[in-house]
PDB file of C-alpha atoms in Angstrom:
ATOM      1  CA  MET A   1      83.373  84.262  94.690  1.00  0.00           C
ATOM      2  CA  CYS A   2      85.034  83.753  91.300  1.00  0.00           C
ATOM      3  CA  VAL A   3      84.780  86.107  88.352  1.00  0.00           C
ATOM      4  CA  ILE A   4      85.377  84.669  84.876  1.00  0.00           C
ATOM      5  CA  ILE A   5      86.533  87.088  82.182  1.00  0.00           C
ATOM      6  CA  LYS A   6      86.566  85.677  78.652  1.00  0.00           C
ATOM      7  CA  GLU A   7      88.947  87.094  76.051  1.00  0.00           C
ATOM      8  CA  PRO A   8      89.988  89.914  78.373  1.00  0.00           C
ATOM      9  CA  GLU A   9      90.138  93.209  76.540  1.00  0.00           C
ATOM     10  CA  TYR A  10      90.548  95.326  79.658  1.00  0.00           C
ATOM     11  CA  MET A  11      94.306  94.890  79.619  1.00  0.00           C
ATOM     12  CA  PRO A  12      96.864  94.705  76.785  1.00  0.00           C
ATOM     13  CA  SER A  13      98.103  91.241  75.873  1.00  0.00           C
ATOM     14  CA  ASP A  14     101.522  91.906  77.413  1.00  0.00           C
ATOM     15  CA  GLU A  15      99.912  92.869  80.693  1.00  0.00           C
ATOM     16  CA  PHE A  16      97.707  89.777  80.565  1.00  0.00           C
ATOM     17  CA  LEU A  17     100.724  87.506  80.139  1.00  0.00           C
ATOM     18  CA  ASN A  18     102.821  89.355  82.682  1.00  0.00           C
ATOM     19  CA  THR A  19     100.059  89.357  85.287  1.00  0.00           C
ATOM     20  CA  CYS A  20      99.825  85.588  84.885  1.00  0.00           C
ATOM     21  CA  ILE A  21     103.571  85.298  85.402  1.00  0.00           C
ATOM     22  CA  ALA A  22     103.426  87.585  88.429  1.00  0.00           C
ATOM     23  CA  ALA A  23     100.694  85.400  89.928  1.00  0.00           C
ATOM     24  CA  LYS A  24     102.975  82.403  89.584  1.00  0.00           C
ATOM     25  CA  LEU A  25     105.812  84.285  91.292  1.00  0.00           C
ATOM     26  CA  LEU A  26     104.057  86.140  94.097  1.00  0.00           C
ATOM     27  CA  GLY A  27     100.738  84.347  94.521  1.00  0.00           C
ATOM     28  CA  ASP A  28      98.273  86.365  96.587  1.00  0.00           C
ATOM     29  CA  LYS A  29     100.562  89.407  96.760  1.00  0.00           C
ATOM     30  CA  ILE A  30      99.230  90.671  93.453  1.00  0.00           C
ATOM     31  CA  VAL A  31      95.718  91.843  92.671  1.00  0.00           C
ATOM     32  CA  PRO A  32      93.528  90.436  91.346  1.00  0.00           C
ATOM     33  CA  LYS A  33      94.399  86.909  92.459  1.00  0.00           C
ATOM     34  CA  LEU A  34      94.435  84.557  89.483  1.00  0.00           C
ATOM     35  CA  LEU A  35      92.989  81.108  90.121  1.00  0.00           C
ATOM     36  CA  TYR A  36      93.337  79.903  86.528  1.00  0.00           C
ATOM     37  CA  PHE A  37      94.260  81.285  83.150  1.00  0.00           C
ATOM     38  CA  ASN A  38      94.803  80.367  79.519  1.00  0.00           C
ATOM     39  CA  ASP A  39      94.995  82.407  76.319  1.00  0.00           C
ATOM     40  CA  LYS A  40      91.201  82.926  76.257  1.00  0.00           C
ATOM     41  CA  MET A  41      90.128  83.273  79.851  1.00  0.00           C
ATOM     42  CA  LEU A  42      91.000  84.633  83.276  1.00  0.00           C
ATOM     43  CA  VAL A  43      89.466  83.281  86.469  1.00  0.00           C
ATOM     44  CA  LEU A  44      89.832  85.809  89.279  1.00  0.00           C
ATOM     45  CA  GLU A  45      89.109  85.438  92.964  1.00  0.00           C
ATOM     46  CA  CYS A  46      87.055  88.293  94.450  1.00  0.00           C
ATOM     47  CA  SER A  47      85.245  88.569  97.772  1.00  0.00           C
ATOM     48  CA  ASN A  48      82.438  90.360  95.955  1.00  0.00           C
ATOM     49  CA  SER A  49      81.725  91.597  92.440  1.00  0.00           C
ATOM     50  CA  SER A  50      83.017  95.095  93.140  1.00  0.00           C
ATOM     51  CA  PRO A  51      86.600  96.327  93.571  1.00  0.00           C
ATOM     52  CA  ARG A  52      85.407  98.315  96.586  1.00  0.00           C
ATOM     53  CA  ASP A  53      87.123  95.791  98.835  1.00  0.00           C
ATOM     54  CA  TRP A  54      90.246  97.780  97.972  1.00  0.00           C
ATOM     55  CA  PRO A  55      89.140 101.350  98.687  1.00  0.00           C
ATOM     56  CA  ALA A  56      92.490 102.848  99.571  1.00  0.00           C
ATOM     57  CA  VAL A  57      94.413 103.282  96.347  1.00  0.00           C
ATOM     58  CA  VAL A  58      97.589 105.058  97.366  1.00  0.00           C
ATOM     59  CA  SER A  59      98.044 108.269  95.387  1.00  0.00           C
ATOM     60  CA  GLY A  60     101.832 108.076  95.487  1.00  0.00           C
ATOM     61  CA  LYS A  61     102.564 111.779  95.924  1.00  0.00           C
ATOM     62  CA  ASN A  62     106.225 111.716  96.965  1.00  0.00           C
ATOM     63  CA  GLY A  63     105.572 108.363  98.570  1.00  0.00           C
ATOM     64  CA  ASN A  64     104.052 110.024 101.644  1.00  0.00           C
ATOM     65  CA  GLU A  65     100.813 108.012 101.780  1.00  0.00           C
ATOM     66  CA  LEU A  66     102.489 104.683 102.535  1.00  0.00           C
ATOM     67  CA  ASN A  67     103.306 104.113 106.196  1.00  0.00           C
ATOM     68  CA  ASP A  68     106.492 102.562 107.574  1.00  0.00           C
ATOM     69  CA  GLN A  69     104.957  99.113 107.939  1.00  0.00           C
ATOM     70  CA  GLU A  70     103.777  99.152 104.318  1.00  0.00           C
ATOM     71  CA  TYR A  71     107.149 100.287 102.980  1.00  0.00           C
ATOM     72  CA  LYS A  72     108.897  97.475 104.833  1.00  0.00           C
ATOM     73  CA  LYS A  73     106.401  94.916 103.556  1.00  0.00           C
ATOM     74  CA  LEU A  74     106.891  96.149  99.979  1.00  0.00           C
ATOM     75  CA  VAL A  75     110.658  95.831 100.378  1.00  0.00           C
ATOM     76  CA  GLU A  76     110.087  92.215 101.423  1.00  0.00           C
ATOM     77  CA  TYR A  77     107.910  91.661  98.332  1.00  0.00           C
ATOM     78  CA  LEU A  78     110.641  93.117  96.126  1.00  0.00           C
ATOM     79  CA  SER A  79     113.253  90.884  97.693  1.00  0.00           C
ATOM     80  CA  LEU A  80     111.021  87.872  97.035  1.00  0.00           C
ATOM     81  CA  LEU A  81     110.327  88.904  93.432  1.00  0.00           C
ATOM     82  CA  HIS A  82     113.998  89.583  92.715  1.00  0.00           C
ATOM     83  CA  SER A  83     115.001  86.176  94.065  1.00  0.00           C
ATOM     84  CA  SER A  84     112.491  84.359  91.809  1.00  0.00           C
ATOM     85  CA  LYS A  85     113.746  82.133  89.000  1.00  0.00           C
ATOM     86  CA  LEU A  86     111.965  82.167  85.673  1.00  0.00           C
ATOM     87  CA  ASN A  87     114.535  81.029  83.143  1.00  0.00           C
ATOM     88  CA  PRO A  88     112.218  78.908  80.948  1.00  0.00           C
ATOM     89  CA  LEU A  89     110.004  81.933  80.179  1.00  0.00           C
ATOM     90  CA  LYS A  90     112.806  84.453  79.903  1.00  0.00           C
ATOM     91  CA  GLU A  91     113.278  84.365  76.141  1.00  0.00           C
ATOM     92  CA  LYS A  92     109.622  83.787  75.228  1.00  0.00           C
ATOM     93  CA  VAL A  93     107.827  86.440  77.246  1.00  0.00           C
ATOM     94  CA  LEU A  94     110.159  88.914  78.884  1.00  0.00           C
ATOM     95  CA  ASP A  95     112.792  91.211  77.442  1.00  0.00           C
ATOM     96  CA  VAL A  96     116.182  91.331  79.127  1.00  0.00           C
ATOM     97  CA  GLU A  97     116.767  94.810  80.613  1.00  0.00           C
ATOM     98  CA  LYS A  98     113.664  96.206  78.923  1.00  0.00           C
ATOM     99  CA  TYR A  99     113.877  99.977  79.294  1.00  0.00           C
ATOM    100  CA  GLY A 100     111.577 100.757  76.407  1.00  0.00           C
ATOM    101  CA  GLY A 101     114.108  99.067  74.140  1.00  0.00           C
ATOM    102  CA  LYS A 102     116.909 101.439  75.159  1.00  0.00           C
ATOM    103  CA  SER A 103     119.723 101.387  77.666  1.00  0.00           C
ATOM    104  CA  LEU A 104     119.481 103.772  80.601  1.00  0.00           C
ATOM    105  CA  GLN A 105     122.484 105.729  79.342  1.00  0.00           C
ATOM    106  CA  CYS A 106     120.770 106.226  75.974  1.00  0.00           C
ATOM    107  CA  LYS A 107     117.522 107.188  77.711  1.00  0.00           C
ATOM    108  CA  ALA A 108     119.378 109.745  79.823  1.00  0.00           C
ATOM    109  CA  GLN A 109     120.881 111.361  76.733  1.00  0.00           C
ATOM    110  CA  GLU A 110     117.418 111.621  75.202  1.00  0.00           C
ATOM    111  CA  ASP A 111     116.181 113.297  78.399  1.00  0.00           C
ATOM    112  CA  LEU A 112     118.965 115.880  78.149  1.00  0.00           C
ATOM    113  CA  ILE A 113     117.998 116.648  74.563  1.00  0.00           C
ATOM    114  CA  GLU A 114     114.290 116.904  75.478  1.00  0.00           C
ATOM    115  CA  ILE A 115     114.975 119.594  78.085  1.00  0.00           C
ATOM    116  CA  GLU A 116     115.947 121.880  75.211  1.00  0.00           C
ATOM    117  CA  ASN A 117     112.362 121.663  73.923  1.00  0.00           C
ATOM    118  CA  VAL A 118     110.752 122.763  77.193  1.00  0.00           C
ATOM    119  CA  ALA A 119     110.024 126.461  77.732  1.00  0.00           C
ATOM    120  CA  PHE A 120     112.360 127.041  80.658  1.00  0.00           C
ATOM    121  CA  GLY A 121     114.328 130.242  81.003  1.00  0.00           C
ATOM    122  CA  GLU A 122     117.876 129.846  79.741  1.00  0.00           C
ATOM    123  CA  GLU A 123     119.438 129.943  83.209  1.00  0.00           C
ATOM    124  CA  GLU A 124     117.034 127.372  84.674  1.00  0.00           C
ATOM    125  CA  LYS A 125     117.408 125.144  81.624  1.00  0.00           C
ATOM    126  CA  GLU A 126     121.209 125.079  81.938  1.00  0.00           C
ATOM    127  CA  ASP A 127     120.932 124.401  85.673  1.00  0.00           C
ATOM    128  CA  LEU A 128     118.604 121.443  85.124  1.00  0.00           C
ATOM    129  CA  LYS A 129     120.803 120.037  82.370  1.00  0.00           C
ATOM    130  CA  ALA A 130     123.884 120.296  84.587  1.00  0.00           C
ATOM    131  CA  LYS A 131     122.070 118.560  87.454  1.00  0.00           C
ATOM    132  CA  LEU A 132     120.733 115.801  85.204  1.00  0.00           C
ATOM    133  CA  ASN A 133     124.255 115.283  83.864  1.00  0.00           C
ATOM    134  CA  GLU A 134     125.482 114.807  87.433  1.00  0.00           C
ATOM    135  CA  ILE A 135     122.641 112.394  88.162  1.00  0.00           C
ATOM    136  CA  VAL A 136     123.497 110.337  85.073  1.00  0.00           C
ATOM    137  CA  GLN A 137     127.053 109.867  86.361  1.00  0.00           C
ATOM    138  CA  ASN A 138     125.554 107.775  89.179  1.00  0.00           C
ATOM    139  CA  LEU A 139     123.835 105.239  86.919  1.00  0.00           C
ATOM    140  CA  PRO A 140     125.237 101.714  87.411  1.00  0.00           C
ATOM    141  CA  GLN A 141     128.119 101.246  85.026  1.00  0.00           C
ATOM    142  CA  LYS A 142     127.492  97.523  84.841  1.00  0.00           C
ATOM    143  CA  SER A 143     124.631  95.379  86.089  1.00  0.00           C
ATOM    144  CA  ASP A 144     126.285  92.702  88.199  1.00  0.00           C
ATOM    145  CA  GLU A 145     123.000  90.832  88.483  1.00  0.00           C
ATOM    146  CA  ILE A 146     119.828  90.910  86.400  1.00  0.00           C
ATOM    147  CA  VAL A 147     116.642  89.964  88.241  1.00  0.00           C
ATOM    148  CA  ILE A 148     112.929  89.706  87.523  1.00  0.00           C
ATOM    149  CA  SER A 149     111.617  93.257  87.843  1.00  0.00           C
ATOM    150  CA  HIS A 150     108.142  94.775  88.179  1.00  0.00           C
ATOM    151  CA  GLY A 151     109.249  97.783  86.114  1.00  0.00           C
ATOM    152  CA  ASP A 152     107.034 100.443  87.722  1.00  0.00           C
ATOM    153  CA  PHE A 153     107.103  99.704  91.451  1.00  0.00           C
ATOM    154  CA  LYS A 154     105.814 103.070  92.631  1.00  0.00           C
ATOM    155  CA  PRO A 155     103.156 103.871  95.260  1.00  0.00           C
ATOM    156  CA  ASP A 156     100.588 104.523  92.500  1.00  0.00           C
ATOM    157  CA  ASN A 157     100.675 100.776  91.806  1.00  0.00           C
ATOM    158  CA  ILE A 158     100.138  99.662  95.388  1.00  0.00           C
ATOM    159  CA  LEU A 159      96.675  98.928  96.824  1.00  0.00           C
ATOM    160  CA  THR A 160      96.256  98.939 100.585  1.00  0.00           C
ATOM    161  CA  SER A 161      93.436  97.681 102.767  1.00  0.00           C
ATOM    162  CA  ARG A 162      93.322  99.406 106.157  1.00  0.00           C
ATOM    163  CA  ASP A 163      91.162  99.337 109.269  1.00  0.00           C
ATOM    164  CA  ASN A 164      91.491 102.346 111.587  1.00  0.00           C
ATOM    165  CA  ASN A 165      94.841 103.175 109.963  1.00  0.00           C
ATOM    166  CA  ILE A 166      96.131  99.653 110.626  1.00  0.00           C
ATOM    167  CA  THR A 167      97.272  97.887 107.466  1.00  0.00           C
ATOM    168  CA  LYS A 168      95.357  94.686 106.817  1.00  0.00           C
ATOM    169  CA  ASP A 169      96.789  93.813 103.426  1.00  0.00           C
ATOM    170  CA  ILE A 170      98.823  95.134 100.490  1.00  0.00           C
ATOM    171  CA  LYS A 171      98.563  94.163  96.829  1.00  0.00           C
ATOM    172  CA  ILE A 172     100.652  95.080  93.791  1.00  0.00           C
ATOM    173  CA  ILE A 173      99.082  95.964  90.439  1.00  0.00           C
ATOM    174  CA  ASP A 174     100.133  97.013  86.903  1.00  0.00           C
ATOM    175  CA  TRP A 175     102.496  94.280  85.716  1.00  0.00           C
ATOM    176  CA  ILE A 176     102.715  95.381  82.088  1.00  0.00           C
ATOM    177  CA  ASP A 177     106.416  96.287  82.398  1.00  0.00           C
ATOM    178  CA  LEU A 178     107.482  93.008  84.009  1.00  0.00           C
ATOM    179  CA  GLY A 179     110.956  92.234  82.697  1.00  0.00           C
ATOM    180  CA  PHE A 180     114.584  91.547  83.574  1.00  0.00           C
ATOM    181  CA  ARG A 181     116.586  94.480  84.967  1.00  0.00           C
ATOM    182  CA  CYS A 182     119.086  95.376  87.654  1.00  0.00           C
ATOM    183  CA  ARG A 183     117.862  95.355  91.280  1.00  0.00           C
ATOM    184  CA  GLN A 184     118.191  99.133  91.632  1.00  0.00           C
ATOM    185  CA  TYR A 185     115.442  99.752  89.050  1.00  0.00           C
ATOM    186  CA  ASP A 186     112.495  98.665  91.233  1.00  0.00           C
ATOM    187  CA  VAL A 187     114.077  99.859  94.464  1.00  0.00           C
ATOM    188  CA  GLY A 188     114.557 103.349  92.994  1.00  0.00           C
ATOM    189  CA  SER A 189     110.897 103.584  91.964  1.00  0.00           C
ATOM    190  CA  LEU A 190     109.805 102.733  95.506  1.00  0.00           C
ATOM    191  CA  LEU A 191     112.231 105.206  97.107  1.00  0.00           C
ATOM    192  CA  PHE A 192     111.696 108.134  94.755  1.00  0.00           C
ATOM    193  CA  GLY A 193     110.373 111.094  96.732  1.00  0.00           C
ATOM    194  CA  LEU A 194     111.516 109.906 100.162  1.00  0.00           C
ATOM    195  CA  ASP A 195     114.060 111.787 102.255  1.00  0.00           C
ATOM    196  CA  LYS A 196     117.620 110.489 102.496  1.00  0.00           C
ATOM    197  CA  GLU A 197     117.267 108.851 105.906  1.00  0.00           C
ATOM    198  CA  LYS A 198     114.131 106.913 104.981  1.00  0.00           C
ATOM    199  CA  ALA A 199     115.510 105.901 101.577  1.00  0.00           C
ATOM    200  CA  LEU A 200     118.752 104.654 103.101  1.00  0.00           C
ATOM    201  CA  GLU A 201     116.884 102.763 105.831  1.00  0.00           C
ATOM    202  CA  LEU A 202     114.805 100.922 103.228  1.00  0.00           C
ATOM    203  CA  VAL A 203     117.843 100.143 101.055  1.00  0.00           C
ATOM    204  CA  LYS A 204     119.603  98.604 104.045  1.00  0.00           C
ATOM    205  CA  TYR A 205     116.506  96.542 104.803  1.00  0.00           C
ATOM    206  CA  TYR A 206     116.280  95.436 101.153  1.00  0.00           C
ATOM    207  CA  LEU A 207     119.939  94.365 101.075  1.00  0.00           C
ATOM    208  CA  GLU A 208     119.504  92.523 104.373  1.00  0.00           C
ATOM    209  CA  SER A 209     116.307  90.799 103.173  1.00  0.00           C
ATOM    210  CA  SER A 210     118.061  89.822  99.930  1.00  0.00           C
ATOM    211  CA  LYS A 211     121.156  88.560 101.781  1.00  0.00           C
ATOM    212  CA  LEU A 212     123.300  91.202 100.051  1.00  0.00           C
ATOM    213  CA  GLU A 213     124.839  92.787 103.145  1.00  0.00           C
ATOM    214  CA  ASP A 214     128.214  92.982 101.369  1.00  0.00           C
ATOM    215  CA  LYS A 215     126.883  95.694  99.021  1.00  0.00           C
ATOM    216  CA  ASN A 216     127.465  99.359  99.875  1.00  0.00           C
ATOM    217  CA  PRO A 217     124.008 100.797 100.750  1.00  0.00           C
ATOM    218  CA  LEU A 218     125.099 104.375  99.942  1.00  0.00           C
ATOM    219  CA  LEU A 219     126.298 103.426  96.452  1.00  0.00           C
ATOM    220  CA  PHE A 220     123.215 101.258  95.882  1.00  0.00           C
ATOM    221  CA  SER A 221     120.950 104.159  96.945  1.00  0.00           C
ATOM    222  CA  LYS A 222     122.651 106.627  94.594  1.00  0.00           C
ATOM    223  CA  GLU A 223     122.316 104.220  91.678  1.00  0.00           C
ATOM    224  CA  ALA A 224     118.662 103.505  92.494  1.00  0.00           C
ATOM    225  CA  ILE A 225     117.710 107.190  92.732  1.00  0.00           C
ATOM    226  CA  ALA A 226     119.595 107.986  89.507  1.00  0.00           C
ATOM    227  CA  ILE A 227     117.739 105.247  87.613  1.00  0.00           C
ATOM    228  CA  ALA A 228     114.374 106.377  88.998  1.00  0.00           C
ATOM    229  CA  CYS A 229     115.011 109.960  87.935  1.00  0.00           C
ATOM    230  CA  VAL A 230     116.008 109.013  84.378  1.00  0.00           C
ATOM    231  CA  VAL A 231     112.952 106.759  84.060  1.00  0.00           C
ATOM    232  CA  HIS A 232     110.346 108.973  85.730  1.00  0.00           C
ATOM    233  CA  VAL A 233     111.365 112.320  84.231  1.00  0.00           C
ATOM    234  CA  SER A 234     110.684 111.047  80.705  1.00  0.00           C
ATOM    235  CA  GLU A 235     106.900 111.426  80.964  1.00  0.00           C
ATOM    236  CA  PRO A 236     106.873 115.068  82.172  1.00  0.00           C
ATOM    237  CA  LEU A 237     109.487 115.851  79.530  1.00  0.00           C
ATOM    238  CA  ARG A 238     107.144 114.415  76.910  1.00  0.00           C
ATOM    239  CA  THR A 239     104.184 116.450  78.192  1.00  0.00           C
ATOM    240  CA  LYS A 240     106.401 119.487  78.916  1.00  0.00           C
ATOM    241  CA  ASP A 241     105.282 119.612  82.547  1.00  0.00           C
ATOM    242  CA  LYS A 242     107.827 122.114  83.852  1.00  0.00           C
ATOM    243  CA  GLU A 243     106.893 121.737  87.521  1.00  0.00           C
ATOM    244  CA  LYS A 244     107.388 117.960  87.549  1.00  0.00           C
ATOM    245  CA  ILE A 245     110.574 118.094  85.474  1.00  0.00           C
ATOM    246  CA  SER A 246     112.115 120.574  87.877  1.00  0.00           C
ATOM    247  CA  ARG A 247     110.874 118.733  90.979  1.00  0.00           C
ATOM    248  CA  TYR A 248     112.115 115.304  89.855  1.00  0.00           C
ATOM    249  CA  ILE A 249     115.568 116.483  88.799  1.00  0.00           C
ATOM    250  CA  ASN A 250     116.104 118.733  91.830  1.00  0.00           C
ATOM    251  CA  TYR A 251     114.943 116.004  94.211  1.00  0.00           C
ATOM    252  CA  ALA A 252     117.238 113.338  92.726  1.00  0.00           C
ATOM    253  CA  HIS A 253     120.194 115.733  92.596  1.00  0.00           C
ATOM    254  CA  ASP A 254     119.725 116.832  96.216  1.00  0.00           C
ATOM    255  CA  ILE A 255     119.384 113.264  97.570  1.00  0.00           C
ATOM    256  CA  ILE A 256     122.415 112.027  95.633  1.00  0.00           C
ATOM    257  CA  GLN A 257     124.489 114.957  96.911  1.00  0.00           C
ATOM    258  CA  GLN A 258     123.431 114.181 100.490  1.00  0.00           C
ATOM    259  CA  LEU A 259     124.383 110.526 100.022  1.00  0.00           C
ATOM    260  CA  LYS A 260     127.753 111.539  98.586  1.00  0.00           C
ATOM    261  CA  GLN A 261     128.424 113.802 101.572  1.00  0.00           C
ATOM    262  CA  GLN A 262     127.607 110.960 103.961  1.00  0.00           C
ATOM    263  CA  ASP A 263     129.813 108.580 101.955  1.00  0.00           C
ATOM    264  CA  SER A 264     132.775 110.959 102.264  1.00  0.00           C
ATOM    265  CA  GLN A 265     132.496 111.325 106.038  1.00  0.00           C
TER     266      GLN A 265
END
């Protein structure tokens, strides 16, 4: 069955354009599958008129709802996306290293300032600021390669179709932040919330799938987790969600410290 949507208002124009680009890059790995598009119309492929074919929307709490098979498949999708070439559209549609118009270092400094406006006790506030400062030291100093990036590759944006807990299919949604960034950006979003062993295992698999075995997986993991923390903590800082701010910063700090200890052994 095909569904035709004229002058789609259900998604912002940037997301409309970026979803079309993503369809060109990843084909049936995104949802919905685009059969045809122009500036006035989308033609989507659906097995019926309801999205109920995709009942299992992963909640993304600490990444625990995705199973090992699904994580590995998503790493393969990332490797494929990051190896895609899209130079002709680069200047017209996508922003190079689009982090809300700011560099990660600048974003991190804003995060540190925002902590001052959250009603933490003085001791906890200083502890969180010190930890965030340490996390920021692990941001990549220089992007040696800029790739096409989803921009928000977290479990919330993954749809799974399962039968008796066996994965039948996986689709990726929410392409509004499609842009050009360093590899660690998407990888960090996928890893954020996982324990050190699982995160490191997936980084090694990503580097292997991307034919980047010469890169240090421990360094790559630290950079990816640092980026994810700086990016993801911004929203709870804005809403002054103390529990999430504390959880995100403490998690990233603990994982990076564990990776550093392993690196020194």
